[in-house]
mmCIF file of C-alpha atoms and ligand atoms in Angstrom:
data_model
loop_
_atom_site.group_PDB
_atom_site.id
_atom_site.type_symbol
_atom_site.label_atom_id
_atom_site.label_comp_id
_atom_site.label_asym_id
_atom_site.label_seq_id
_atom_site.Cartn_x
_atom_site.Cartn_y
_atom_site.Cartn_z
ATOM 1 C CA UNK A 1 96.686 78.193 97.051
ATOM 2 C CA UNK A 2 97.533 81.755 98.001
ATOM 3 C CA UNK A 3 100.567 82.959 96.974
ATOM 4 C CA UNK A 4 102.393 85.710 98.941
ATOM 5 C CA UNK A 5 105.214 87.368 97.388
ATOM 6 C CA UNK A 6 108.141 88.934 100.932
ATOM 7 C CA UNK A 7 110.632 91.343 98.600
ATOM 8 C CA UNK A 8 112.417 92.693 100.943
ATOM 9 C CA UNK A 9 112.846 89.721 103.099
ATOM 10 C CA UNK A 10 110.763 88.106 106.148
ATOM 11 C CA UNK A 11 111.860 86.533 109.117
ATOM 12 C CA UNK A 12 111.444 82.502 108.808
ATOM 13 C CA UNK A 13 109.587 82.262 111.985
ATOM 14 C CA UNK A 14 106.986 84.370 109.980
ATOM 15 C CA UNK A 15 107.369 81.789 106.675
ATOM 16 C CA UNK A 16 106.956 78.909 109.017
ATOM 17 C CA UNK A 17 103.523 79.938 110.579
ATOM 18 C CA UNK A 18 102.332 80.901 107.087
ATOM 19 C CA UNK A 19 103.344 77.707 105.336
ATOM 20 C CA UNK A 20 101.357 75.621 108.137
ATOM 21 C CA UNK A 21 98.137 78.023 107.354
ATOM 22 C CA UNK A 22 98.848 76.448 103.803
ATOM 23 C CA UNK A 23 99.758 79.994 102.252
ATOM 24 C CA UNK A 24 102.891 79.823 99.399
ATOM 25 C CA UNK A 25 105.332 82.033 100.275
ATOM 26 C CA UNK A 26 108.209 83.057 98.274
ATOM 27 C CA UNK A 27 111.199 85.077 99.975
ATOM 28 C CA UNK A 28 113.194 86.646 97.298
ATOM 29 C CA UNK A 29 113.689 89.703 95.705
ATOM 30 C CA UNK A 30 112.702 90.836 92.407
ATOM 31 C CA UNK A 31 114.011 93.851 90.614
ATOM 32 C CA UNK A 32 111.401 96.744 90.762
ATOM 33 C CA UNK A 33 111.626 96.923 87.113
ATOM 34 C CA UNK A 34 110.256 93.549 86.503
ATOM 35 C CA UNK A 35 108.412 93.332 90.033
ATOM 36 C CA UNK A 36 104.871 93.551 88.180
ATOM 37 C CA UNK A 37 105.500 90.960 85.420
ATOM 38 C CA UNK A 38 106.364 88.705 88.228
ATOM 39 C CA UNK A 39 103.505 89.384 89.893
ATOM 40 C CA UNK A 40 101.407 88.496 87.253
ATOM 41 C CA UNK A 41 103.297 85.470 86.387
ATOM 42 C CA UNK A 42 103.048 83.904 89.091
ATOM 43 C CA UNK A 43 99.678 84.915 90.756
ATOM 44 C CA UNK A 44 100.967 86.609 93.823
ATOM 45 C CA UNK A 45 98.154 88.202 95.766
ATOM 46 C CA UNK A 46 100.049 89.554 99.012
ATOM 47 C CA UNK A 47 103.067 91.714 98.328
ATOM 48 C CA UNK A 48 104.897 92.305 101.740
ATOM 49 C CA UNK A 49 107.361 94.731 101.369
ATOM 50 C CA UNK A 50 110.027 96.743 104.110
ATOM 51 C CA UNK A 51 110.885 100.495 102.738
ATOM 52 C CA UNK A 52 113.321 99.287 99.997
ATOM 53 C CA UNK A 53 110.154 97.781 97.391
ATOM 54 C CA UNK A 54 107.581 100.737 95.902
ATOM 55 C CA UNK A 55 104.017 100.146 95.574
ATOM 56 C CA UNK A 56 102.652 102.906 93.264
ATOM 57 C CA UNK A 57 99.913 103.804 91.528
ATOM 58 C CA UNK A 58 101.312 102.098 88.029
ATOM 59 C CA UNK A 59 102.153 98.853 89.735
ATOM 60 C CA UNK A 60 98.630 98.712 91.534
ATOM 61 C CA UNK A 61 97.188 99.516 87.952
ATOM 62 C CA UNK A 62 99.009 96.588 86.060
ATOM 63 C CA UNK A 63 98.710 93.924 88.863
ATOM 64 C CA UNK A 64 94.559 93.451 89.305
ATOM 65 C CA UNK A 65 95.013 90.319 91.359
ATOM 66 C CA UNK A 66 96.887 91.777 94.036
ATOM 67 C CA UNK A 67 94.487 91.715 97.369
ATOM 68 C CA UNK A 68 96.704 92.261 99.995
ATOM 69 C CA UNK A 69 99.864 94.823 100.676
ATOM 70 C CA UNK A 70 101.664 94.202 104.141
ATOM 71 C CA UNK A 71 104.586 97.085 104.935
ATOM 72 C CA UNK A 72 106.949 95.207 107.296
ATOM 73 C CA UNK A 73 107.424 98.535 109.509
ATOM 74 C CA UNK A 74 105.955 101.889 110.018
ATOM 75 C CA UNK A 75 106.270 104.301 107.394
ATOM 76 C CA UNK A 76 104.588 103.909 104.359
ATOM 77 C CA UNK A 77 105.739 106.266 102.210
ATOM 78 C CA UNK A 78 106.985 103.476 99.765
ATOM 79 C CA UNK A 79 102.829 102.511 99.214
ATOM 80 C CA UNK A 80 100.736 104.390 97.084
ATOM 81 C CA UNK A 81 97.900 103.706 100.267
ATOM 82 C CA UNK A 82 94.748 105.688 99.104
ATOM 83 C CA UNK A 83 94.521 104.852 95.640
ATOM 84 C CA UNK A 84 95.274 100.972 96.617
ATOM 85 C CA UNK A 85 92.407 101.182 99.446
ATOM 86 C CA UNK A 86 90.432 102.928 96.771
ATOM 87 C CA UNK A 87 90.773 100.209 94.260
ATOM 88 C CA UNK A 88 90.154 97.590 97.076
ATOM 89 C CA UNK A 89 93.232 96.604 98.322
ATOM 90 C CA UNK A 90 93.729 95.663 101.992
ATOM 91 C CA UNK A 91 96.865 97.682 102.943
ATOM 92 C CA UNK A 92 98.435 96.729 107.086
ATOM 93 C CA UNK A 93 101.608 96.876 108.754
ATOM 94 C CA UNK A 94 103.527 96.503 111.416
ATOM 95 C CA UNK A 95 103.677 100.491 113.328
ATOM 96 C CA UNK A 96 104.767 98.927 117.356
ATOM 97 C CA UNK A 97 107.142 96.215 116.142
ATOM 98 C CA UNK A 98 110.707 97.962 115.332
ATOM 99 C CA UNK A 99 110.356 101.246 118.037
ATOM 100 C CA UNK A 100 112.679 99.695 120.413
ATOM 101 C CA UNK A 101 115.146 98.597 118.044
ATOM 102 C CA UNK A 102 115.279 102.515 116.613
ATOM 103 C CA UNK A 103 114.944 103.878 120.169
ATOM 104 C CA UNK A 104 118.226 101.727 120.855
ATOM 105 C CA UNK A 105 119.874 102.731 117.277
ATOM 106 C CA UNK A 106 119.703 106.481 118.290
ATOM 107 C CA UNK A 107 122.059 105.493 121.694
ATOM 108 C CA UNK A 108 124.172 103.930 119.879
ATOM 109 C CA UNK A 109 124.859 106.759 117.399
ATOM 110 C CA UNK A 110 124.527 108.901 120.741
ATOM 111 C CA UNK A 111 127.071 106.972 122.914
ATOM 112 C CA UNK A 112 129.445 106.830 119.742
ATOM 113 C CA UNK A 113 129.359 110.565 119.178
ATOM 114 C CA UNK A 114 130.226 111.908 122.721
ATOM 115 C CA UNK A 115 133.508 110.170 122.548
ATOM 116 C CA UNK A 116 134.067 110.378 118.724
ATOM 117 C CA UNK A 117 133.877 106.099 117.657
ATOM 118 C CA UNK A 118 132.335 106.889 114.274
ATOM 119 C CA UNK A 119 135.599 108.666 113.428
ATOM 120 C CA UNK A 120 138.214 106.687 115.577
ATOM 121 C CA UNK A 121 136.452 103.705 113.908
ATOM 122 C CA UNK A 122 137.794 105.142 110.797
ATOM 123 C CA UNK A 123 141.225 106.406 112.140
ATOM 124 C CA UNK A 124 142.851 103.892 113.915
ATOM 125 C CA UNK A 125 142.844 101.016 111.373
ATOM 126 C CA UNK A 126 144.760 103.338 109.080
ATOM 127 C CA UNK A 127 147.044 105.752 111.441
ATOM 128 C CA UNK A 128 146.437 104.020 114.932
ATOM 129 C CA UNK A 129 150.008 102.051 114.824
ATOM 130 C CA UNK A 130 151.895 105.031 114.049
ATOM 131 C CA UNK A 131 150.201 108.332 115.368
ATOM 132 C CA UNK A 132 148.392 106.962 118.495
ATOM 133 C CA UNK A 133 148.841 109.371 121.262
ATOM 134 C CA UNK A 134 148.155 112.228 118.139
ATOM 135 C CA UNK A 135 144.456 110.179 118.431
ATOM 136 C CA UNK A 136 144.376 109.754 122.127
ATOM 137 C CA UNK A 137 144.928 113.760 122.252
ATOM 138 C CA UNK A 138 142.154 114.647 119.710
ATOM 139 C CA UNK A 139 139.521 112.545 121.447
ATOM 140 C CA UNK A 140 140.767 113.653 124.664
ATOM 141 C CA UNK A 141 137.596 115.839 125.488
ATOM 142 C CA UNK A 142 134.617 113.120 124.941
ATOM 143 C CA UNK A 143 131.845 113.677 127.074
ATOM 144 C CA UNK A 144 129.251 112.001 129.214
ATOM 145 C CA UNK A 145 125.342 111.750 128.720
ATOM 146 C CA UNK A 146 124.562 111.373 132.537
ATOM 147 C CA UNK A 147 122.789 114.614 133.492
ATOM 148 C CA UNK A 148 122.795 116.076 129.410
ATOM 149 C CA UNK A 149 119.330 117.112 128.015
ATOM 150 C CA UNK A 150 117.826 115.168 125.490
ATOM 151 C CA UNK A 151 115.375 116.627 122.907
ATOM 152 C CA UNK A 152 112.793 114.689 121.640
ATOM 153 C CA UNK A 153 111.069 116.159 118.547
ATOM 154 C CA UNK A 154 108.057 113.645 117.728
ATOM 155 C CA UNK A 155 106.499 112.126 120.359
ATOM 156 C CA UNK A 156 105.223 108.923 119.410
ATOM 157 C CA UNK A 157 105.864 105.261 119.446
ATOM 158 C CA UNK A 158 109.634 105.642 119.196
ATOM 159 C CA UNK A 159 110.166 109.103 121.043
ATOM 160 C CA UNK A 160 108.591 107.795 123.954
ATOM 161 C CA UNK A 161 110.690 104.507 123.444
ATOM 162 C CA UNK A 162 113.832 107.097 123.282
ATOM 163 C CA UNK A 163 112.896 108.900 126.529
ATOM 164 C CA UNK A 164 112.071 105.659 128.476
ATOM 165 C CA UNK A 165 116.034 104.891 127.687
ATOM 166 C CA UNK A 166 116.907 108.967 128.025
ATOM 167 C CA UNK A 167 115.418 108.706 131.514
ATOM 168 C CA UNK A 168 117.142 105.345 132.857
ATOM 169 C CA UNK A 169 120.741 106.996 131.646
ATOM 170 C CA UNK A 170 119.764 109.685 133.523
ATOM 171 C CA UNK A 171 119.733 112.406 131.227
ATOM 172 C CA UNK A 172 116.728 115.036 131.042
ATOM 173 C CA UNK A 173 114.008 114.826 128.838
ATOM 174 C CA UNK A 174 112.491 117.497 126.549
ATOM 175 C CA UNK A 175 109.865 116.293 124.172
ATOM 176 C CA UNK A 176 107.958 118.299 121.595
ATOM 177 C CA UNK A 177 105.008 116.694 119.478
ATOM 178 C CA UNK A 178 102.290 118.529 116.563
ATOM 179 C CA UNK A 179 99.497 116.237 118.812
ATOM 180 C CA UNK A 180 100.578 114.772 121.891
ATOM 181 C CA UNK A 181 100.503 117.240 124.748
ATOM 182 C CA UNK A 182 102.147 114.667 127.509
ATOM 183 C CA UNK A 183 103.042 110.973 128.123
ATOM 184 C CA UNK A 184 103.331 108.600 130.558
ATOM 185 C CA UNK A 185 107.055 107.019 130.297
ATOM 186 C CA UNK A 186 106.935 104.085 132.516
ATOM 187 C CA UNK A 187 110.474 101.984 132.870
ATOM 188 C CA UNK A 188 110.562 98.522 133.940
ATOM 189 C CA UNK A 189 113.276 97.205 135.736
ATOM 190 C CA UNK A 190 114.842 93.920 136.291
ATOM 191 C CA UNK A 191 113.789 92.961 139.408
ATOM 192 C CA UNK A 192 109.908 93.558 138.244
ATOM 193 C CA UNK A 193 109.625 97.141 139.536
ATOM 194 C CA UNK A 194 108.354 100.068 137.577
ATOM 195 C CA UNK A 195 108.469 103.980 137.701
ATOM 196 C CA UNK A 196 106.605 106.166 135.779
ATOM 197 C CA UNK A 197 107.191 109.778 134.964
ATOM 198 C CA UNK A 198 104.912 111.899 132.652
ATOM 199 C CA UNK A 199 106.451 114.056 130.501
ATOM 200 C CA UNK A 200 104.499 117.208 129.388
ATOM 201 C CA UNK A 201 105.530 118.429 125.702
ATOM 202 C CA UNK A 202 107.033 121.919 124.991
ATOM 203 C CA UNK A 203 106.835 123.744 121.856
ATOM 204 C CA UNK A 204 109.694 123.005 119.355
ATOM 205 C CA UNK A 205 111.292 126.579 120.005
ATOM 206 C CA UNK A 206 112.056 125.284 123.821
ATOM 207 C CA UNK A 207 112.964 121.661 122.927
ATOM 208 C CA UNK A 208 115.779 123.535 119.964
ATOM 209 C CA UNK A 209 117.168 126.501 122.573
ATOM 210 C CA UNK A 210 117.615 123.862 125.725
ATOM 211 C CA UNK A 211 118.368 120.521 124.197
ATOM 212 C CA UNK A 212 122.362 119.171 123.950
ATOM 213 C CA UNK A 213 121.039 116.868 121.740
ATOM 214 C CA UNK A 214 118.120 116.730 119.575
ATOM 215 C CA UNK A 215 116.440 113.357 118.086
ATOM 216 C CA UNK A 216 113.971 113.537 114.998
ATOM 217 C CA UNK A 217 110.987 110.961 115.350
ATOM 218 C CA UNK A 218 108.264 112.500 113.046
ATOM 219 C CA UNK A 219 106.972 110.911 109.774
ATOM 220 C CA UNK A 220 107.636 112.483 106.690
ATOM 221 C CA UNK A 221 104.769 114.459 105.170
ATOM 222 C CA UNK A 222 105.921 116.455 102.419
ATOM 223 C CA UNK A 223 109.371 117.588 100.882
ATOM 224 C CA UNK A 224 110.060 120.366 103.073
ATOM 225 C CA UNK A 225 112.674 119.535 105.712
ATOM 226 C CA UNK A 226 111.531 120.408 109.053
ATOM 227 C CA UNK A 227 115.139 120.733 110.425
ATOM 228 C CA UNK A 228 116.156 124.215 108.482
ATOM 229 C CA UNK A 229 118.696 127.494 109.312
ATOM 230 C CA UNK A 230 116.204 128.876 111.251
ATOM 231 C CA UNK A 231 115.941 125.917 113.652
ATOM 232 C CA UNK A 232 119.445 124.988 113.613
ATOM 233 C CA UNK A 233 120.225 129.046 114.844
ATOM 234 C CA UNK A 234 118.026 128.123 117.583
ATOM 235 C CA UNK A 235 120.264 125.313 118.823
ATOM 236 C CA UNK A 236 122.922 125.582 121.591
ATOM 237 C CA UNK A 237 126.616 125.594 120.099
ATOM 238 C CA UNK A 238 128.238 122.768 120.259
ATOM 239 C CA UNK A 239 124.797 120.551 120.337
ATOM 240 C CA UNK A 240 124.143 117.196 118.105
ATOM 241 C CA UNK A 241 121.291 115.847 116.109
ATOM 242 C CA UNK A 242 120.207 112.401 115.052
ATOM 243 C CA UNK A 243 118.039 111.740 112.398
ATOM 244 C CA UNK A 244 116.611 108.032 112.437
ATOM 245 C CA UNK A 245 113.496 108.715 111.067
ATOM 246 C CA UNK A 246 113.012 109.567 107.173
ATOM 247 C CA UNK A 247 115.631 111.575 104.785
ATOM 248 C CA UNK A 248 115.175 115.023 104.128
ATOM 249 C CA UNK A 249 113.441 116.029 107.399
ATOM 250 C CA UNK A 250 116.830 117.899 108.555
ATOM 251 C CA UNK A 251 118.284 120.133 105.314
ATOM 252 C CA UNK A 252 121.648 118.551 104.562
ATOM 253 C CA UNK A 253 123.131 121.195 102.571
ATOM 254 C CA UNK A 254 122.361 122.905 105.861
ATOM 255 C CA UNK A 255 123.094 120.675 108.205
ATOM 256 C CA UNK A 256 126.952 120.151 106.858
ATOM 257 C CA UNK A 257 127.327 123.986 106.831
ATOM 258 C CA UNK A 258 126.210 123.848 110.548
ATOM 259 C CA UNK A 259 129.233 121.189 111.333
ATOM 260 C CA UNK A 260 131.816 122.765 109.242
ATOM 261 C CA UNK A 261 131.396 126.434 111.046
ATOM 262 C CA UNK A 262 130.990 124.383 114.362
ATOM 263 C CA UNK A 263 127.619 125.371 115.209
ATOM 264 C CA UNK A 264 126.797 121.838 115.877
ATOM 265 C CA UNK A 265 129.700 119.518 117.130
ATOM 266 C CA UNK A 266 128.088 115.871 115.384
ATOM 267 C CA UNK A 267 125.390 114.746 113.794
ATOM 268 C CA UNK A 268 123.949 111.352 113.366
ATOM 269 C CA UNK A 269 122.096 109.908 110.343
ATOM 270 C CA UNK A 270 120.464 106.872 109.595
ATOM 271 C CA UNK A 271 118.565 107.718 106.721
ATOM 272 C CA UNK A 272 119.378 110.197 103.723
ATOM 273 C CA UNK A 273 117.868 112.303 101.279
ATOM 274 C CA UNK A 274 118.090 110.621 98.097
ATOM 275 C CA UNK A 275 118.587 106.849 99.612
ATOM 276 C CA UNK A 276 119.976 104.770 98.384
ATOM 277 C CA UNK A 277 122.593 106.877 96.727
ATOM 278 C CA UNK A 278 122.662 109.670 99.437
ATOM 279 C CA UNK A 279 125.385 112.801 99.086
ATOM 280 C CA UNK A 280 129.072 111.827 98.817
ATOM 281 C CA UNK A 281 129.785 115.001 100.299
ATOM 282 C CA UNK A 282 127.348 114.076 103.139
ATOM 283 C CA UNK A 283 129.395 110.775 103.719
ATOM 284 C CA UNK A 284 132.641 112.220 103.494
ATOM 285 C CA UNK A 285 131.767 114.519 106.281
ATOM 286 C CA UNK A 286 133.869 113.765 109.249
ATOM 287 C CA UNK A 287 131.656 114.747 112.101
ATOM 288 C CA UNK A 288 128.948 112.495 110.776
ATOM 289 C CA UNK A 289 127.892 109.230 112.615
ATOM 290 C CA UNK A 290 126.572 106.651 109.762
ATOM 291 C CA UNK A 291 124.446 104.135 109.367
ATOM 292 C CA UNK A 292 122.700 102.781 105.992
ATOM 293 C CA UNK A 293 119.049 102.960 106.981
ATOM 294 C CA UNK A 294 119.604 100.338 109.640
ATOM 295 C CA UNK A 295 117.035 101.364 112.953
ATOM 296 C CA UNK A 296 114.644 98.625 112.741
ATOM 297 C CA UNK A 297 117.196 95.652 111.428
ATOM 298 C CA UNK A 298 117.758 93.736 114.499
ATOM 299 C CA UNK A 299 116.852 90.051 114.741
ATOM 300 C CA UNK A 300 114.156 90.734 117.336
ATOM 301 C CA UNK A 301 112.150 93.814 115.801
ATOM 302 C CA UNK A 302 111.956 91.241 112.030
ATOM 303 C CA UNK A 303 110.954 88.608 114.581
ATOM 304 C CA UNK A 304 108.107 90.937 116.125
ATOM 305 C CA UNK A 305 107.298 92.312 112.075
ATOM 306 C CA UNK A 306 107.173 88.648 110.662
ATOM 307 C CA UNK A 307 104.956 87.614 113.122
ATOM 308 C CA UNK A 308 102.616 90.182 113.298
ATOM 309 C CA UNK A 309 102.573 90.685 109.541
ATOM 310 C CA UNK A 310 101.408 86.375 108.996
ATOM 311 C CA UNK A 311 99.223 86.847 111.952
ATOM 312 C CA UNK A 312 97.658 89.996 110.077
ATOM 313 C CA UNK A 313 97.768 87.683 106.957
ATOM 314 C CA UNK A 314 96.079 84.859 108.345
ATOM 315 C CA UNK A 315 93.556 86.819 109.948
ATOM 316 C CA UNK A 316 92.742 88.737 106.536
ATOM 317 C CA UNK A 317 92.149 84.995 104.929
ATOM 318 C CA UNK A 318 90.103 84.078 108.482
ATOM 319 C CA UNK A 319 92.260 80.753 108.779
ATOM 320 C CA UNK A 320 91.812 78.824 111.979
HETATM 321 P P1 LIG B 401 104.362 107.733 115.491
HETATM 322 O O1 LIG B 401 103.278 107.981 114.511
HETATM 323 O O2 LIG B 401 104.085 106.833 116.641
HETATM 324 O O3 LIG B 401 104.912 109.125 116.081
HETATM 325 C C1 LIG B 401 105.175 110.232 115.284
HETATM 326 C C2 LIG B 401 104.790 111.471 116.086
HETATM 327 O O4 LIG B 401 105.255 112.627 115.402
HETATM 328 C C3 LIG B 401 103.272 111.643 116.277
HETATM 329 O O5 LIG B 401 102.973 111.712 117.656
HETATM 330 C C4 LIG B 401 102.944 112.965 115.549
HETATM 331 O O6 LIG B 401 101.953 113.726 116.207
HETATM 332 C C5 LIG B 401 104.289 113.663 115.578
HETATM 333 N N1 LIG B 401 104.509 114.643 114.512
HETATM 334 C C6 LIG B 401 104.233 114.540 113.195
HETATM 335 N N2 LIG B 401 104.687 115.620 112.530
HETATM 336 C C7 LIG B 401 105.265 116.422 113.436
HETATM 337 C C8 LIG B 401 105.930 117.674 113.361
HETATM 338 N N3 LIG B 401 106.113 118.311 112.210
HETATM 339 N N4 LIG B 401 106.386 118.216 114.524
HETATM 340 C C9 LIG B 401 106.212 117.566 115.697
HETATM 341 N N5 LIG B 401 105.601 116.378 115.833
HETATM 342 C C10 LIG B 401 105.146 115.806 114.703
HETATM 343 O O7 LIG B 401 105.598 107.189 114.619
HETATM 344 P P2 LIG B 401 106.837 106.308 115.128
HETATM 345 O O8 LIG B 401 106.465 104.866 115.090
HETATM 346 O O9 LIG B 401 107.350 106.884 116.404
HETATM 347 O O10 LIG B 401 107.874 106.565 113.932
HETATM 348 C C11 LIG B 401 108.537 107.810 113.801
HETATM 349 C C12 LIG B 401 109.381 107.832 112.531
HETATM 350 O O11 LIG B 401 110.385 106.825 112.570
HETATM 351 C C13 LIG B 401 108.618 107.593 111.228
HETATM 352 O O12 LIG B 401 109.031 108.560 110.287
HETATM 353 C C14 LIG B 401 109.097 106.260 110.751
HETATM 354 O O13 LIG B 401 109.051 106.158 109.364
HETATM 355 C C15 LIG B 401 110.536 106.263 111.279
HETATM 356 N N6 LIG B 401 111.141 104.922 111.376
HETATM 357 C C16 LIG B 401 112.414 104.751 110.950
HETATM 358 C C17 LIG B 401 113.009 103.483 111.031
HETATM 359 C C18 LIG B 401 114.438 103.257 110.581
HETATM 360 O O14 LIG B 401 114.750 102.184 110.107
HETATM 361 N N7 LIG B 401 115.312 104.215 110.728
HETATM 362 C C19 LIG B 401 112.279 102.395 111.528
HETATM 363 C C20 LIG B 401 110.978 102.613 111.986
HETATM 364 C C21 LIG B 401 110.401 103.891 111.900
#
């Protein structure tokens, strides 16, 4: 019997189809500190893991009978990759699964800035009874997205996701990518009918000077921040930027200066620097938009990563 270790949860559609295959799957999590005594105690050969769990080099070292490492997502900056490949470990995951459900998370945040939820959110429970036309006045000039230009900085899976949504709001698209020169965006509608409209990238200078809003989608590849002064003085005044991709790619030390001289009117952050005990100062910020690393956790992206992870799985074993 194979036994597959999911620490950071899998969906039970995905537990089903590998229990029929005859695979023994435990869904719990175990404490990083004690994940490789576990490991060895109980003979787990397939680790799945989401972004929370870290496969490095020391775990890889003291758990020999590990075979298989499945990263429920795309990054996977938690996984020591090389040196498990090197030592013979399978390593897959799940890169197309979750793009729509981050593409989707970034309107949300965008929608929710232009007319200031993230802070009325906070407001109204607590002064809404007794100052509300002092609230009504200071979210009296909200904005609309229709016709606003959208700047897409990484132009992958989930840019192009962003853009197809950018597009059927109506707002223009600016896109700039290290790789991809242009795309085809094509939008399906309800009635069956499609459009498609390629979109030709710009260098990042462009996307920054003529963007109201600007949208991070690039992996993270070192510990610079790609987001800095320089790019933020490039930005129009009174512009926004999301970050649902990985913490530290926009400068946060930076990034609140930016909102507290008024540089940039809102920002939007789903993932942090030093998750998952990001800044307090960075929290407390008020014209911050906040989520706790949430831009793949819907019910239908852990469908689509549970599946194609067992599939993966199942294939890896060759089980008919
Ligand atoms: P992708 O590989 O399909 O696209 C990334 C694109 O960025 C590539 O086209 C690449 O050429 C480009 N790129 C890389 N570095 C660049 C740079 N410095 N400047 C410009 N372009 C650059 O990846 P994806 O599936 O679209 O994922 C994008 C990011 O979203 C990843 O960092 C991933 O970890 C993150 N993500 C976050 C969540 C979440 O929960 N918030 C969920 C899924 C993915």
């Amino acid at each position: 019997m194979i036994n597959i270790l999911a620490n950071d949860g899998i969906s039970e559609s995905a537990i089903e189809l590998l229990r029929e295959k005859g695979f023994n799957v435990t869904n719990e999590h175990i404490n990083q500190d004690s994940l490789a005594e576990s490991i060895n105690k109980n003979n787990y050969e397939v680790i799945l893991v989401r972004s929370a769990t870290k496969i490095r080099k020391e775990l890889i070292d003291k758990c020999p009978n590990i075979k298989l490492i499945g990263r429920g997502g795309v990054g996977m900056d938690n996984i020591d990759v090389e040196y498990a490949i090197d030592k013979g470990i399978k390593v897959i995951n799940t890169p197309k699964a979750s793009s729509l459900s981050v593409a989707e998370l970034v309107f949300a945040h965008l929608f929710g800035m232009v007319r200031s939820l993230y802070d009325s959110n906070r407001k109204m429970p607590m002064n809404g009874e007794k100052d509300f036309k002092k609230l009504k006045k200071s979210y009296s000039s909200g904005s609309e997205l229709f016709g606003k230009t959208l700047g897409i900085i990484g132009f992958g899976r989930i840019g192009q996701e962003v853009a197809r949504i950018a597009i059927a709001l109506g707002m223009k698209v600016l896109a700039h990518d290290k790789t991809i020169s242009e795309a085809n965006i094509t939008l399906k509608f309800f009635d069956d009918s499609k459009k498609t409209f390629t979109i030709e990238t710009d260098p990042i200078n462009t996307v920054l000077e003529r963007s109201d809003f600007i949208t991070l989608h690039i992996p993270k590849i070192d510990d610079k921040p790609v987001i800095t002064a320089k790019e933020i003085k490039l930005m129009k005044t009174g512009a926004g930027i999301i970050n649902t991709s990985r913490g530290g790619l926009i400068d946060e030390d930076i990034l609140m200066f930016s909102l507290e001289k008024k540089k940039l009117a809102y920002a939007a952050l789903d993932v942090f620097s030093n998750e998952p005990t990001p800044s307090i100062h960075l929290l407390m910020q008020e014209n911050i938009s906040l989520t706790p690393h949430i831009g793949a956790a819907t019910r239908e992206a852990q469908e689509r990563v549970g599946t194609e992870l067992a599939e993966k799985i199942i294939k890896f074993y060759n089980k008919k």
